[in-house]
Coordinates of C-alpha atoms and ligand atoms in Angstrom, one line a residue:
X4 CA 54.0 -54.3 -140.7
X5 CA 57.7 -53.8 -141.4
X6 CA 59.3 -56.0 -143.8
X7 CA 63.3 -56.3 -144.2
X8 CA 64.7 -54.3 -147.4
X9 CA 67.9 -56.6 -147.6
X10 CA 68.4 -59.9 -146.9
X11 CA 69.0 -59.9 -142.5
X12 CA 71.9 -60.0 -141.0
X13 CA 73.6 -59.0 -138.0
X14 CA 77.7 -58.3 -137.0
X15 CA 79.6 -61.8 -135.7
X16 CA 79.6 -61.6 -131.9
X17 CA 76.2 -59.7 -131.8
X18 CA 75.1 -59.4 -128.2
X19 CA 71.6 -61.1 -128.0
X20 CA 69.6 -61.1 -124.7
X21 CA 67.5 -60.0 -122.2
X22 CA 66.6 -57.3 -120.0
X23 CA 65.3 -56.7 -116.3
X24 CA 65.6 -54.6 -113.5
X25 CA 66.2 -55.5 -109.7
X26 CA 63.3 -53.6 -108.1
X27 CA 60.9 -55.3 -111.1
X28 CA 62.3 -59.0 -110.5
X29 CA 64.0 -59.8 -107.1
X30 CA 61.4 -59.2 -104.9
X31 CA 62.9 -60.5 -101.0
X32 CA 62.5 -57.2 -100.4
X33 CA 63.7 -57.7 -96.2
X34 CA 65.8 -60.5 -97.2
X35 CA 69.6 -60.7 -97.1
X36 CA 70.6 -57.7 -94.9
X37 CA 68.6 -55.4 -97.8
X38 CA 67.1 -51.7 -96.8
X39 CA 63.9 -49.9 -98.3
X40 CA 63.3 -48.6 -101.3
X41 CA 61.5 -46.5 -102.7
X42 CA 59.8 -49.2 -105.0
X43 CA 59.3 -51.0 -101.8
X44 CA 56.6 -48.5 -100.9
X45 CA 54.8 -48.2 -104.4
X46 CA 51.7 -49.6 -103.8
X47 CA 49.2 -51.2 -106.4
X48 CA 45.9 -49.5 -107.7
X49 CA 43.5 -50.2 -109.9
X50 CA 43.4 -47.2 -111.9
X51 CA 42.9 -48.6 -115.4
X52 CA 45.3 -49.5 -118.2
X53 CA 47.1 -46.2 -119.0
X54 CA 47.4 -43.9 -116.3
X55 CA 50.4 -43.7 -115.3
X56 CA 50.4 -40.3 -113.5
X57 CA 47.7 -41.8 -111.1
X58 CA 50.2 -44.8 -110.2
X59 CA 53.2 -42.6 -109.8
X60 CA 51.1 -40.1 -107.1
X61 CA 53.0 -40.7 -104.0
X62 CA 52.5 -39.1 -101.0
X63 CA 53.3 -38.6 -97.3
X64 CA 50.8 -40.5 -96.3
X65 CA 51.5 -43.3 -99.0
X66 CA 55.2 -43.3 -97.7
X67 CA 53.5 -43.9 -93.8
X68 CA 50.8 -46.8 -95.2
X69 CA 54.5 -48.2 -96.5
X70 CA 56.1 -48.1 -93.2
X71 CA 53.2 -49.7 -91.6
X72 CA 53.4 -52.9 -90.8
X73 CA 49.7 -53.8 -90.4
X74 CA 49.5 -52.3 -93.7
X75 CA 47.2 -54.5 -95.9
X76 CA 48.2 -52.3 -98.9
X77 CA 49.5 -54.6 -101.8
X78 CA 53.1 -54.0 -102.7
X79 CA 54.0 -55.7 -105.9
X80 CA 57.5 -54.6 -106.5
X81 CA 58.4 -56.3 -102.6
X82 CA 58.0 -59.9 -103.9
X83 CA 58.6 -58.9 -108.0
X84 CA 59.0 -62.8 -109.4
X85 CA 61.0 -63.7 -106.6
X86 CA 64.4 -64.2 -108.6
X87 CA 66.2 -63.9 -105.6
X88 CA 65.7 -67.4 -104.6
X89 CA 64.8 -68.4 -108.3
X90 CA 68.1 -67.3 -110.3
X91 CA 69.5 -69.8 -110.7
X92 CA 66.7 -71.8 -112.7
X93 CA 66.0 -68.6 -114.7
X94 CA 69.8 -67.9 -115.7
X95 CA 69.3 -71.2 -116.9
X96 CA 66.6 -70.9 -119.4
X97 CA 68.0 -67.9 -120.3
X98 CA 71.2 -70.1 -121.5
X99 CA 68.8 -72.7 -123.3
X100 CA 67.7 -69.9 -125.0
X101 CA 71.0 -69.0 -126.2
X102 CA 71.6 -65.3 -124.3
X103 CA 74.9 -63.7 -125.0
X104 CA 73.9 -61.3 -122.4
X105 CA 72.1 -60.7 -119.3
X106 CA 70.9 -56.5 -118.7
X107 CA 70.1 -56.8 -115.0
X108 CA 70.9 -53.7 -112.2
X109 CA 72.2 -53.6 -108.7
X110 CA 69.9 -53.0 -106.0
X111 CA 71.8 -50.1 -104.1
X112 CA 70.0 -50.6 -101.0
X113 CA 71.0 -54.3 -100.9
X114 CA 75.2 -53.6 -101.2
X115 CA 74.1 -50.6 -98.9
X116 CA 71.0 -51.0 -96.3
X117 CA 71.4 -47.5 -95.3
X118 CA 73.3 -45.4 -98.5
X119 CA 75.3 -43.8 -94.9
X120 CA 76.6 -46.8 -94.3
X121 CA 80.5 -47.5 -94.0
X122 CA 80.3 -50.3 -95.1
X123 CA 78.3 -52.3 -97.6
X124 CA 76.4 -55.3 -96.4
X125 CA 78.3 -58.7 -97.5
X126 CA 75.7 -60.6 -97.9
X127 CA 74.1 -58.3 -101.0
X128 CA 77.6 -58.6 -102.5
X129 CA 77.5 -62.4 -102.0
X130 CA 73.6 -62.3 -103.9
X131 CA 75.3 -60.6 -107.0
X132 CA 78.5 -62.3 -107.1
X133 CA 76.4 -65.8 -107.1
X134 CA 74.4 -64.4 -109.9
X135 CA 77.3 -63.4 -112.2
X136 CA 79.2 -66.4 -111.3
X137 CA 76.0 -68.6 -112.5
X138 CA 75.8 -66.3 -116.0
X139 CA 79.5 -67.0 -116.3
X140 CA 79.1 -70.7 -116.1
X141 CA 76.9 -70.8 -119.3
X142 CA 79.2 -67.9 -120.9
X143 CA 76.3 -65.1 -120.4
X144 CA 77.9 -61.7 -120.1
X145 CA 75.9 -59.6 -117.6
X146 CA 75.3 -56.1 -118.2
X147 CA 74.5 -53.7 -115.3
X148 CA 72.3 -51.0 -114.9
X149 CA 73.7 -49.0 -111.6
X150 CA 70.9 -47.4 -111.0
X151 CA 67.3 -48.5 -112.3
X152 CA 64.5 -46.9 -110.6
X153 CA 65.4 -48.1 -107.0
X154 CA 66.4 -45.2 -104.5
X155 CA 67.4 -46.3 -101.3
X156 CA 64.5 -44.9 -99.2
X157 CA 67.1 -42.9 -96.7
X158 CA 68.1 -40.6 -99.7
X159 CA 64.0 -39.1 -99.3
X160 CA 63.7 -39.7 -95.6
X161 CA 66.8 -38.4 -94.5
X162 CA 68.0 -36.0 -97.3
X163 CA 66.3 -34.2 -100.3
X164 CA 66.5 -37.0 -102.7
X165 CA 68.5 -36.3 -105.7
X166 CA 68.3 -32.7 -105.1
X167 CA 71.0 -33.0 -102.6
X168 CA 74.1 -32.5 -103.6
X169 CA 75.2 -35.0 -101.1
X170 CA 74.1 -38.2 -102.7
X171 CA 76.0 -38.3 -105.3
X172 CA 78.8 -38.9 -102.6
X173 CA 76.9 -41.5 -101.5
X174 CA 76.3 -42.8 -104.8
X175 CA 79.8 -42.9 -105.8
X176 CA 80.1 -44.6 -102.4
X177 CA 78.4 -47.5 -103.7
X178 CA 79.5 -47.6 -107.3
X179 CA 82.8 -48.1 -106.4
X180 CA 82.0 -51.2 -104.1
X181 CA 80.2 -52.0 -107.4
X182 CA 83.1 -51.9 -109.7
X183 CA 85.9 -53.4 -107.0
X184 CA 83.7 -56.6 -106.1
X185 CA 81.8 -57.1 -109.5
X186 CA 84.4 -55.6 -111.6
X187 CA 85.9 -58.8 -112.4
X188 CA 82.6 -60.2 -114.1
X189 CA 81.4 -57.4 -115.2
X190 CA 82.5 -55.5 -118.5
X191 CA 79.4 -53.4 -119.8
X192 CA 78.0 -50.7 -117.6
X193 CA 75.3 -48.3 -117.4
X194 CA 74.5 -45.4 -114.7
X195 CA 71.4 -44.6 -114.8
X196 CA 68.2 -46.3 -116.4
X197 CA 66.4 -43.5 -118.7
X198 CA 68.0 -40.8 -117.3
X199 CA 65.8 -38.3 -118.9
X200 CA 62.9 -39.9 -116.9
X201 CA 63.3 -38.2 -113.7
X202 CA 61.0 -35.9 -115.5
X203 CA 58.5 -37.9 -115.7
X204 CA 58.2 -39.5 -112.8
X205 CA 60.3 -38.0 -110.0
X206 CA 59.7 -40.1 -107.3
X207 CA 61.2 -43.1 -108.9
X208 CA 63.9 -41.8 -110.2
X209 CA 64.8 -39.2 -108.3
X210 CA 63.5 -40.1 -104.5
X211 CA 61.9 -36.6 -105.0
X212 CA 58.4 -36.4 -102.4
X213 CA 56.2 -33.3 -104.3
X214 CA 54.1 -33.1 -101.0
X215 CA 58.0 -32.6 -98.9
X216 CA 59.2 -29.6 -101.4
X217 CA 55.4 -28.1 -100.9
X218 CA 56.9 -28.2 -97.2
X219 CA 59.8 -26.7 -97.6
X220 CA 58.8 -24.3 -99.6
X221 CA 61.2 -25.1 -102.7
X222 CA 59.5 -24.6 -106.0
X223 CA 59.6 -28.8 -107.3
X224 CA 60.0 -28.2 -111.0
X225 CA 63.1 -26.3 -110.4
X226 CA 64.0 -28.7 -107.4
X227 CA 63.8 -31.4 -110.3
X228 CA 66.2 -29.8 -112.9
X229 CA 68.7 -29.6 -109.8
X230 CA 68.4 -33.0 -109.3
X231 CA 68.9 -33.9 -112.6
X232 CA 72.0 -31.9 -113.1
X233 CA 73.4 -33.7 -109.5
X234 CA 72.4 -37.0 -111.6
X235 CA 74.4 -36.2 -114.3
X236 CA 77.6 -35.0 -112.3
X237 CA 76.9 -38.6 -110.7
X238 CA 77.2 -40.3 -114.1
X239 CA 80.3 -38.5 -115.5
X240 CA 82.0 -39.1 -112.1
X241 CA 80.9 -42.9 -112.8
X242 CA 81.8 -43.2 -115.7
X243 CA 85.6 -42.1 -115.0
X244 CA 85.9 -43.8 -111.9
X245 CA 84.7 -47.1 -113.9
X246 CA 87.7 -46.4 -117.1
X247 CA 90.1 -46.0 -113.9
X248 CA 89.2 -48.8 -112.2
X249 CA 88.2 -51.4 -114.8
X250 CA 90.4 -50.4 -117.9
X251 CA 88.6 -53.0 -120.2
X252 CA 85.0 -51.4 -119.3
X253 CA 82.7 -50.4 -121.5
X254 CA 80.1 -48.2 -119.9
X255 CA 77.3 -46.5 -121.4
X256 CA 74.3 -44.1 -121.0
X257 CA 70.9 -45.1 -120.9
X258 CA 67.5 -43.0 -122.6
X259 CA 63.9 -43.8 -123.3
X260 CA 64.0 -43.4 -126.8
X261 CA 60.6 -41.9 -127.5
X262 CA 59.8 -40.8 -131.2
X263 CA 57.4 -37.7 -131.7
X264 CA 56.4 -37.9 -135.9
X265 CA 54.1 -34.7 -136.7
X266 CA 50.7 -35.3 -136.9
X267 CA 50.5 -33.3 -140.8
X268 CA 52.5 -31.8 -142.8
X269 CA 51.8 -28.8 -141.4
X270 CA 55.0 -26.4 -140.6
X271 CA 53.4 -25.9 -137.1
X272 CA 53.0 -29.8 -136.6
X273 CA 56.8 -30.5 -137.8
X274 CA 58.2 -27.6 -135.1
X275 CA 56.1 -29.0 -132.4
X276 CA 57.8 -32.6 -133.1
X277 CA 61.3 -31.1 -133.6
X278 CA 61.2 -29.2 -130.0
X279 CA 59.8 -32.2 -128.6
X280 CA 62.5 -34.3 -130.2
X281 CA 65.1 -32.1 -128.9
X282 CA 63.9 -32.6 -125.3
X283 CA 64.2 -36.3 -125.7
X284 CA 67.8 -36.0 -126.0
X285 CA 68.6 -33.0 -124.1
X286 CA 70.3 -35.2 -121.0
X287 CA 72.0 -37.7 -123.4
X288 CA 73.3 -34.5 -125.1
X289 CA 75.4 -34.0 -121.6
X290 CA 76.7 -37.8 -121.1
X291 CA 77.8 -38.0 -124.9
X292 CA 79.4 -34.5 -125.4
X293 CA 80.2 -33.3 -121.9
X294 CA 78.4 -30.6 -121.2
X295 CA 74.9 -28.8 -121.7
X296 CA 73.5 -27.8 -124.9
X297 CA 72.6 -24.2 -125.7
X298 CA 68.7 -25.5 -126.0
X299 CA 68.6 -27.2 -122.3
X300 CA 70.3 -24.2 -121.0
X301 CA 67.5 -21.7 -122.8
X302 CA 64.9 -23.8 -121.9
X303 CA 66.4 -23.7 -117.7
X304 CA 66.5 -19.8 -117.9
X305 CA 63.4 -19.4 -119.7
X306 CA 61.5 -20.5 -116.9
X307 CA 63.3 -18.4 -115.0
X308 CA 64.9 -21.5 -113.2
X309 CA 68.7 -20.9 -111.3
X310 CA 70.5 -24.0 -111.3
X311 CA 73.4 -24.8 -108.8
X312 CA 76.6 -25.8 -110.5
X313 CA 79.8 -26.5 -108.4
X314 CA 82.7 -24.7 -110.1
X315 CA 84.3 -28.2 -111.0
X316 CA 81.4 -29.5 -112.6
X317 CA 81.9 -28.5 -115.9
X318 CA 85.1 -30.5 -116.1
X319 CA 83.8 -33.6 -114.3
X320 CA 81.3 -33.3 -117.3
X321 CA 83.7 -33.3 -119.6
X322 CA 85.7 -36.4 -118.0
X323 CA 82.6 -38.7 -118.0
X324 CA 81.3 -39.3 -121.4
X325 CA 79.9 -42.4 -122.2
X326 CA 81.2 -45.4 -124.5
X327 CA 77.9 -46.5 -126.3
X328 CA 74.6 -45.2 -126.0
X329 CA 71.6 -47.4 -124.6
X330 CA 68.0 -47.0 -125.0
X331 CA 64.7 -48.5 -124.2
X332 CA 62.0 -48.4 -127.2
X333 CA 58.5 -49.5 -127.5
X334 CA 56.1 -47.3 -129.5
X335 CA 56.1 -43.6 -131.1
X336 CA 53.2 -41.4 -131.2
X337 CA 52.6 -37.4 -132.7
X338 CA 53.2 -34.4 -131.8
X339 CA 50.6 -31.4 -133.5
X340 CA 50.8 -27.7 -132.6
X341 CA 47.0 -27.7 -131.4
X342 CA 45.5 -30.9 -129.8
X343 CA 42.3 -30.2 -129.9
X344 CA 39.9 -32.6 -131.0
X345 CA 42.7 -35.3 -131.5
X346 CA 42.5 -38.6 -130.1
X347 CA 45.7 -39.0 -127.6
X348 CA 47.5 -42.3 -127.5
X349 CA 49.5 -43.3 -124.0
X350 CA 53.2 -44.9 -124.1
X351 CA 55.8 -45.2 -122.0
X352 CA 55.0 -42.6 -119.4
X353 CA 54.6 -40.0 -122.2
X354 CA 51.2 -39.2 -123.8
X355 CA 51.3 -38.0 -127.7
X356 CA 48.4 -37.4 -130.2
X357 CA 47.2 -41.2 -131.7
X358 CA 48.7 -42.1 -135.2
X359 CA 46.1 -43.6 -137.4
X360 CA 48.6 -45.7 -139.6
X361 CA 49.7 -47.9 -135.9
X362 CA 48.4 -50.7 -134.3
X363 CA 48.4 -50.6 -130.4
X364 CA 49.1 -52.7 -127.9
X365 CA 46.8 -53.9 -125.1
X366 CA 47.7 -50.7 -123.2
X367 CA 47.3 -48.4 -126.1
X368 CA 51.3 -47.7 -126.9
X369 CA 51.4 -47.8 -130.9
X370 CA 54.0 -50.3 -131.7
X371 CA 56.3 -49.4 -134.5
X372 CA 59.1 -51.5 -135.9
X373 CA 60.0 -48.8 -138.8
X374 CA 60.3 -45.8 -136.1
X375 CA 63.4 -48.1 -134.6
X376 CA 65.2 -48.2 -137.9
X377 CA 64.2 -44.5 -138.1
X378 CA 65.3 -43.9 -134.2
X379 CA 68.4 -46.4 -134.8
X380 CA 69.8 -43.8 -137.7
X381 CA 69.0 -41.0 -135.9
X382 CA 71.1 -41.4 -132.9
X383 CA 74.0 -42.9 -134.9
X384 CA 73.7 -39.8 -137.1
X385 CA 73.6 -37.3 -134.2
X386 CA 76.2 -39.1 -131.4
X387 CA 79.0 -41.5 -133.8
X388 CA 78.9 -43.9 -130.8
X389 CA 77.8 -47.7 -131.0
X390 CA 74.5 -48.0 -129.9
X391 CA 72.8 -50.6 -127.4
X392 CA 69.1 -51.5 -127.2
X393 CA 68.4 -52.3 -124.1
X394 CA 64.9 -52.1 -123.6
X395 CA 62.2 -53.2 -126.5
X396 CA 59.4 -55.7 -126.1
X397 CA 55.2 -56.1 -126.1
X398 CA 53.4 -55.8 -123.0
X399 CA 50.2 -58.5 -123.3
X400 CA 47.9 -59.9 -121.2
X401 CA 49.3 -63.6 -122.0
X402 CA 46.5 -66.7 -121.7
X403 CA 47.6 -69.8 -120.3
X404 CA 45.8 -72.7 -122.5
X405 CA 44.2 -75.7 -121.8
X406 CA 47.6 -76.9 -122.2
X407 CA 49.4 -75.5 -119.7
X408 CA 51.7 -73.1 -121.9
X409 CA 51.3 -69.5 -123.4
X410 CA 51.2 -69.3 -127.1
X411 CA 51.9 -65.5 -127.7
X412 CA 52.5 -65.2 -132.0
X413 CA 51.3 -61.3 -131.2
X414 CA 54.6 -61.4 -129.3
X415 CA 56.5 -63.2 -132.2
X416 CA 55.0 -60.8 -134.5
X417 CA 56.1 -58.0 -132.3
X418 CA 60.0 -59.0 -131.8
X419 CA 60.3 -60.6 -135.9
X420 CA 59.2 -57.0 -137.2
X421 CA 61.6 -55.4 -134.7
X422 CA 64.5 -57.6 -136.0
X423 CA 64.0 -56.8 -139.6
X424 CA 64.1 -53.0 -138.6
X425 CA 67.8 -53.3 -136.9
X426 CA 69.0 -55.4 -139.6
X427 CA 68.3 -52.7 -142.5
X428 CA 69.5 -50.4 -140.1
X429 CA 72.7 -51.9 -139.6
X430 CA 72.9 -53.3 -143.4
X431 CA 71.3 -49.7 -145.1
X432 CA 71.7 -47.2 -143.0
X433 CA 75.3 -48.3 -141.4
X434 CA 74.2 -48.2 -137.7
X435 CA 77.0 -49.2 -135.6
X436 CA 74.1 -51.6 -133.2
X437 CA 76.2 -54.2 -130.8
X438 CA 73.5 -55.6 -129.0
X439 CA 69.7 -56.2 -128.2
X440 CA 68.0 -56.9 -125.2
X441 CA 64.3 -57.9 -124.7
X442 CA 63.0 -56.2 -122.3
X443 CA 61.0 -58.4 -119.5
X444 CA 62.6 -61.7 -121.1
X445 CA 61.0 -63.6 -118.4
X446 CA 57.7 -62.0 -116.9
X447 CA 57.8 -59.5 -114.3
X448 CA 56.6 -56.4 -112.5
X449 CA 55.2 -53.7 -114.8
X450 CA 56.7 -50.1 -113.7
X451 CA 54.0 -48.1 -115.0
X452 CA 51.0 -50.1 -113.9
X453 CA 52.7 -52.1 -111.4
X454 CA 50.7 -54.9 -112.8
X455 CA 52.2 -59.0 -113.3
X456 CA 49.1 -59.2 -115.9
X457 CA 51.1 -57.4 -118.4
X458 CA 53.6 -59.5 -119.4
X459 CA 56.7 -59.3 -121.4
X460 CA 58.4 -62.2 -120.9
X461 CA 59.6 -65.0 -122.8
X462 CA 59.1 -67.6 -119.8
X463 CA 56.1 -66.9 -118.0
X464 CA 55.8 -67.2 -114.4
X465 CA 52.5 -67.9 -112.2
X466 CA 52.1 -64.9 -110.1
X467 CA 49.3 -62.7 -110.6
X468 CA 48.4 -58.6 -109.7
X469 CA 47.6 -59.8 -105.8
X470 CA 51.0 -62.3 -105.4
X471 CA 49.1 -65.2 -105.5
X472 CA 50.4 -68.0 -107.6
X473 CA 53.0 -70.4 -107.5
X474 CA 55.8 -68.7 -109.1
X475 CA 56.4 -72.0 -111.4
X476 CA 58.4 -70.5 -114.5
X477 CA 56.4 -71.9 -118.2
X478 CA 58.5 -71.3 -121.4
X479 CA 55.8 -69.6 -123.5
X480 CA 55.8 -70.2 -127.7
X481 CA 58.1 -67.6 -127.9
X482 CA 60.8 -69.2 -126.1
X483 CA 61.5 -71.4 -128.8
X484 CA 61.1 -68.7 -131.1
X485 CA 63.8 -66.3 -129.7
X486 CA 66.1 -69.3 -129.2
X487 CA 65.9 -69.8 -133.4
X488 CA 66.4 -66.2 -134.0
X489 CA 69.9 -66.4 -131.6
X490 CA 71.2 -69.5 -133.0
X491 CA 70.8 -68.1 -136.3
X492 CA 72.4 -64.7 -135.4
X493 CA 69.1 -62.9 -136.3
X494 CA 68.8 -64.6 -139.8
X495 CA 65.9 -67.1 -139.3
X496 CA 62.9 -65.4 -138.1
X497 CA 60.6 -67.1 -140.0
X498 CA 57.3 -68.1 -137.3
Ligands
LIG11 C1 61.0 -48.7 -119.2 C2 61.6 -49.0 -117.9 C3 61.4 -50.4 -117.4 C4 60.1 -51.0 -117.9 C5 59.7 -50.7 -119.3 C6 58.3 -51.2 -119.7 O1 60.6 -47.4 -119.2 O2 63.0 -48.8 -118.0 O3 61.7 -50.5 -116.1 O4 59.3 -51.5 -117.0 O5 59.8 -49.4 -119.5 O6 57.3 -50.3 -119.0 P1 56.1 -50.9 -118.2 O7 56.7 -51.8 -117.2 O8 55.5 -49.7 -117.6 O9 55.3 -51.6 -119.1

C-alpha cells in the first residue's frame, strides 16, 4: 500500500482525465461510410483470464470467418460501447466529473474507408469534428492517439502490413487530413499507441498475418523489426508534419511502461532485469533522441537480422522527435536469470516471474503504485521531457447491487494509491508530470481478453461479453470519487 511522503499536490493547470481508444469504444463498425479493421475481425474466445497469446492467434482462416457474413462468430470490438451514437451523453459525464482532458484516437479507416483512397470519407470527419466540438463546449481538451491498435484491414489484405514501406505514405495520407480538419481543436498529439507493442502482438499493431509471411516465405521476426522501423519513420515524419502544420502542437510518443524488478539480489537476477529494462525503451529511445541506440542495433545484427533503411531515414529520424513522452502503466512484475520453479505472474501482454510483496488484480497483473513513482523518475531521469500518463487503471469484474449502481472501493483504492505515487514524484523526485488519464474512464472493450466483464471504467455501461444489454451508462462509486480528487487538484483523496 503506497502512502504519500509529502503532503500531495499537483502543478496549477494539471491535465486530469480519461483515456479510451476508438476500436475499444465506438463500435458502428459499418456505420458512417467506415471500412474494416483489423479489430473488426478479432473475434471473442473463451480462453481463460490471462492468455493473451491465445486471443491474439489470428489466422487466415479467422480473417475469412470475419469476412463472412453468415458468420455467427462474436465480434466485440464491432459494437465496443457504442459511443458512436452515445457521445454525446458520455462527454457529458465526463464534464460532471470535472475532465480537463479527453485521450481518445482516430479511427483511420473511418476518415479513410479504403487507406488508397483519394479522398477521405466526410462523413468520419463530421463524427470527429462533432465529438471535439461537444468536448469543447464543456472546455475538455481532447487528446488524440493517431494510431491505437486499428489498422485499416486493406494495409494486410492488399499490402504487407506495416512491413511495407508503402503505408507509411498512406499513413501520412491520413495524418495530414487529421491535422488540417481537426487541427483547430486539437493541441496534444500522439502517433502511435505503445509503439513498442508491435512486438507483442503483431497483428494489432502492425496488420502483420504470421500464417501470410509463412507464405511468402519471409522470415516474420525479422518481417516484424522491418515493420517497426517503417513505424517509426511514420512517427518522426508525423511529428514534423504536425510542428509544420499546427505550430502550437504538442505531440508526443506513446510506450507501455512495463517495470522488470529482479527477483533477488542476485547479480544474475539484476542483469536479467536491466536487459529487459533496456528493451522496454529501445523504440522510445528512437522518438526521443532521433535515432537507434547502439543496444537495439546489436540486438538486430545479433540475430543476424538485415534491416531496410532508406538513405533519408536517418535524418527524418532526427526531424521527428517528440515533445512529451506518454505511457500506459498498470502492474510490474520480475525478471530472474533462471525461471525455473518460479511462479509466473501475467500483465499487460508480457509475462514476468510473480512478486511475493504485490497484490494482483482479478486477472493476475500485480498492481504497484510505488513502481509508478519509481517508473515516473526513471524516464524523467533518462529523457528530460515532460511526461504524460496516459494509460493507468484496475481491470475488475464490477457487481451491480441490489441498488442499481457499482460500488468499486477496490477501484478507489487502486487510483488514491496511484495519486500519492505522482505526487511525491513530482514534489520529491522533481518529475516534470503534466497530466493523467484513467484508462477505460467509462467501461469498455478489453484488448487483451476482448472481454466487457473486465471493467475499467468510472461509469459503467450495461453490455456484457455476448453484446447483450442495454448499453444504459450507471456512474459507479467512483465517479464521485474521481470528481473529488479533480476539483481538489489531486489534494483530497480521502475515500
Ligand atoms: C493497453 C492498451 C489499451 C488497453 C489497456 C488495458 O495496453 O493501450 O488499449 O486496453 O492496455 O489492457 P486490457 O484491455 O487488455 O485490459
Amino acid at each position: 500500500m503506497y502512502k504519500n511522503e509529502v503532503d500531495l499536490k499537483f502543478p496549477e493547470g494539471f491535465l486530469w482525465g480519461g483515456a479510451t481508444a476508438a476500436n475499444q469504444i465506438e463500435g458502428a463498425w459499418d456505420e458512417g461510410g467506415k471500412g474494416m479493421t483489423i479489430e473488426d475481425c478479432l473475434p471473442y474466445r473463451e480462453v481463460g483470464v490471462s492468455d493473451f497469446t491465445k486471443q491474439f492467434a489470428f489466422g487466415l482462416k479467422d480473417l475469412k470467418e470475419a469476412l463472412n457474413a453468415d458468420s455467427n462468430a462474436n465480434y466485440p470490438k464491432r459494437r465496443g460501447i457504442d459511443f458512436y451514437h452515445h457521445y454525446k451523453e458520455d462527454i457529458a459525464l465526463f464534464a460532471e466529473m470535472g475532465y480537463k482532458i479527453f485521450r481518445m484516437s482516430i479511427s483511420w479507416a473511418r476518415i479513410f474507408p479504403d487507406p488508397r483512397d483519394e479522398k477521405p470519407n466526410e462523413e468520419g470527419i463530421s463524427f470527429y469534428v462533432s465529438v471535439f466540438e461537444e468536448c469543447k463546449k464543456y472546455g475538455i481538451e481532447p487528446l488524440v492517439t493517431l494510431s491505437h491498435y486499428d489498422p485499416p484491414l486493406v494495409l494486410a489484405t492488399e499490402y504487407k502490413g506495416w512491413y511495407s514501406r508503402e503505408v507509411i505514405d498512406l499513413f501520412m495520407k491520413y495524418a495530414r487530413v487529421c491535422y488540417e480538419r481537426f487541427g483547430k481543436y486539437v493541441t496534444y498529439w500522439l502517433t502511435f499507441n505503445e509503439v513498442d507493442a508491435m512486438l507483442r502482438h503483431p497483428v494489432t499493431s502492425g496488420a502483420l498475418i504470421e500464417e501470410n509471411f509463412i507464405k511468402w516465405g519471409i522470415p516474420f521476426e525479422e518481417a516484424v523489426y522491418q515493420a517497426m522501423h517503417h513505424q517509426m519513420v511514420a512517427s518522426a515524419l508525423a511529428v514534423k508534419l504536425g510542428h509544420e502544420m499546427m505550430p502550437k502542437s504538442r505531440i508526443g510518443c506513446m510506450m507501455t511502461k512495463l517495470l522488470f524488478y529482479p527477483y533477488t539480489c542476485r547479480p544474475e537476477d539484476n542483469l536479467a532485469a536491466q536487459h529487459r529494462m533496456r528493451g522496454i525503451y529501445r523504440y522510445v529511445d528512437i522518438q526521443v533522441f532521433g535515432e537507434y541506440s547502439r543496444y537495439l542495433r546489436k540486438e538486430i545484427s545479433n540475430k543476424g537480422f538485415a534491416i531496410q533503411e532508406a538513405p533519408e531515414d536517418a535524418g527524418i529520424l532526427k526531424e521527428g522527435t517528440v515533445d512529451f513522452i506518454s505511457f500506459s502503466y498498470y502492474m510490474t512484475s520480475c525478471m530472474a536469470a533462471d525461471t525455473t520453479g518460479l511462479d509466473m505472474a501475467p500483465g499487460n501482454t508480457v509475462n514476468g516471474v510473480k512478486n511475493p510483496y504485490l497484490p494482483s488484480s482479478e486477472w493476475g497483473w500485480q498492481t504497484d503504485a510505488a513502481g509508478l513513482r519509481y517508473s515516473l523518475a526513471e524516464l524523467y531521469d533518462r529523457y528530460r521531457k515532460p511526461l504524460f500518463i496516459v494509460e493507468n487503471g484496475l481491470g475488475a469484474r464490477d457487481v451491480v447491487a441490489e441498488d442499481g449502481h457499482v460500488h468499486d472501493p477496490y477501484r478507489m483504492e487502486y487510483l488514491k494509491e496511484h495519486v500519492c505515487a505522482m505526487s511525491d514524484a513530482i514534489n520529491i523526485d522533481g518529475v516534470d508530470l503534466i497530466g493523467y488519464t484513467w484508462w477505460g474512464c467509462i467501461d469498455l472493450v478489453s484488448e487483451s481478453t476482448r472481454q466487457m466483464s473486465k471493467r475499467y471504467g468510472f461509469i459503467y455501461v450495461d453490455v456484457d461479453d455476448y453484446g447483450n444489454g442495454s448499453f444504459r451508462r450507471t456512474k459507479k462509486d467512483s465517479f464521485d470519487y474521481y470528481k473529488k480528487v479533480i476539483a481538489s487538484n489531486g489534494k483530497d483523496v480521502h475515500m
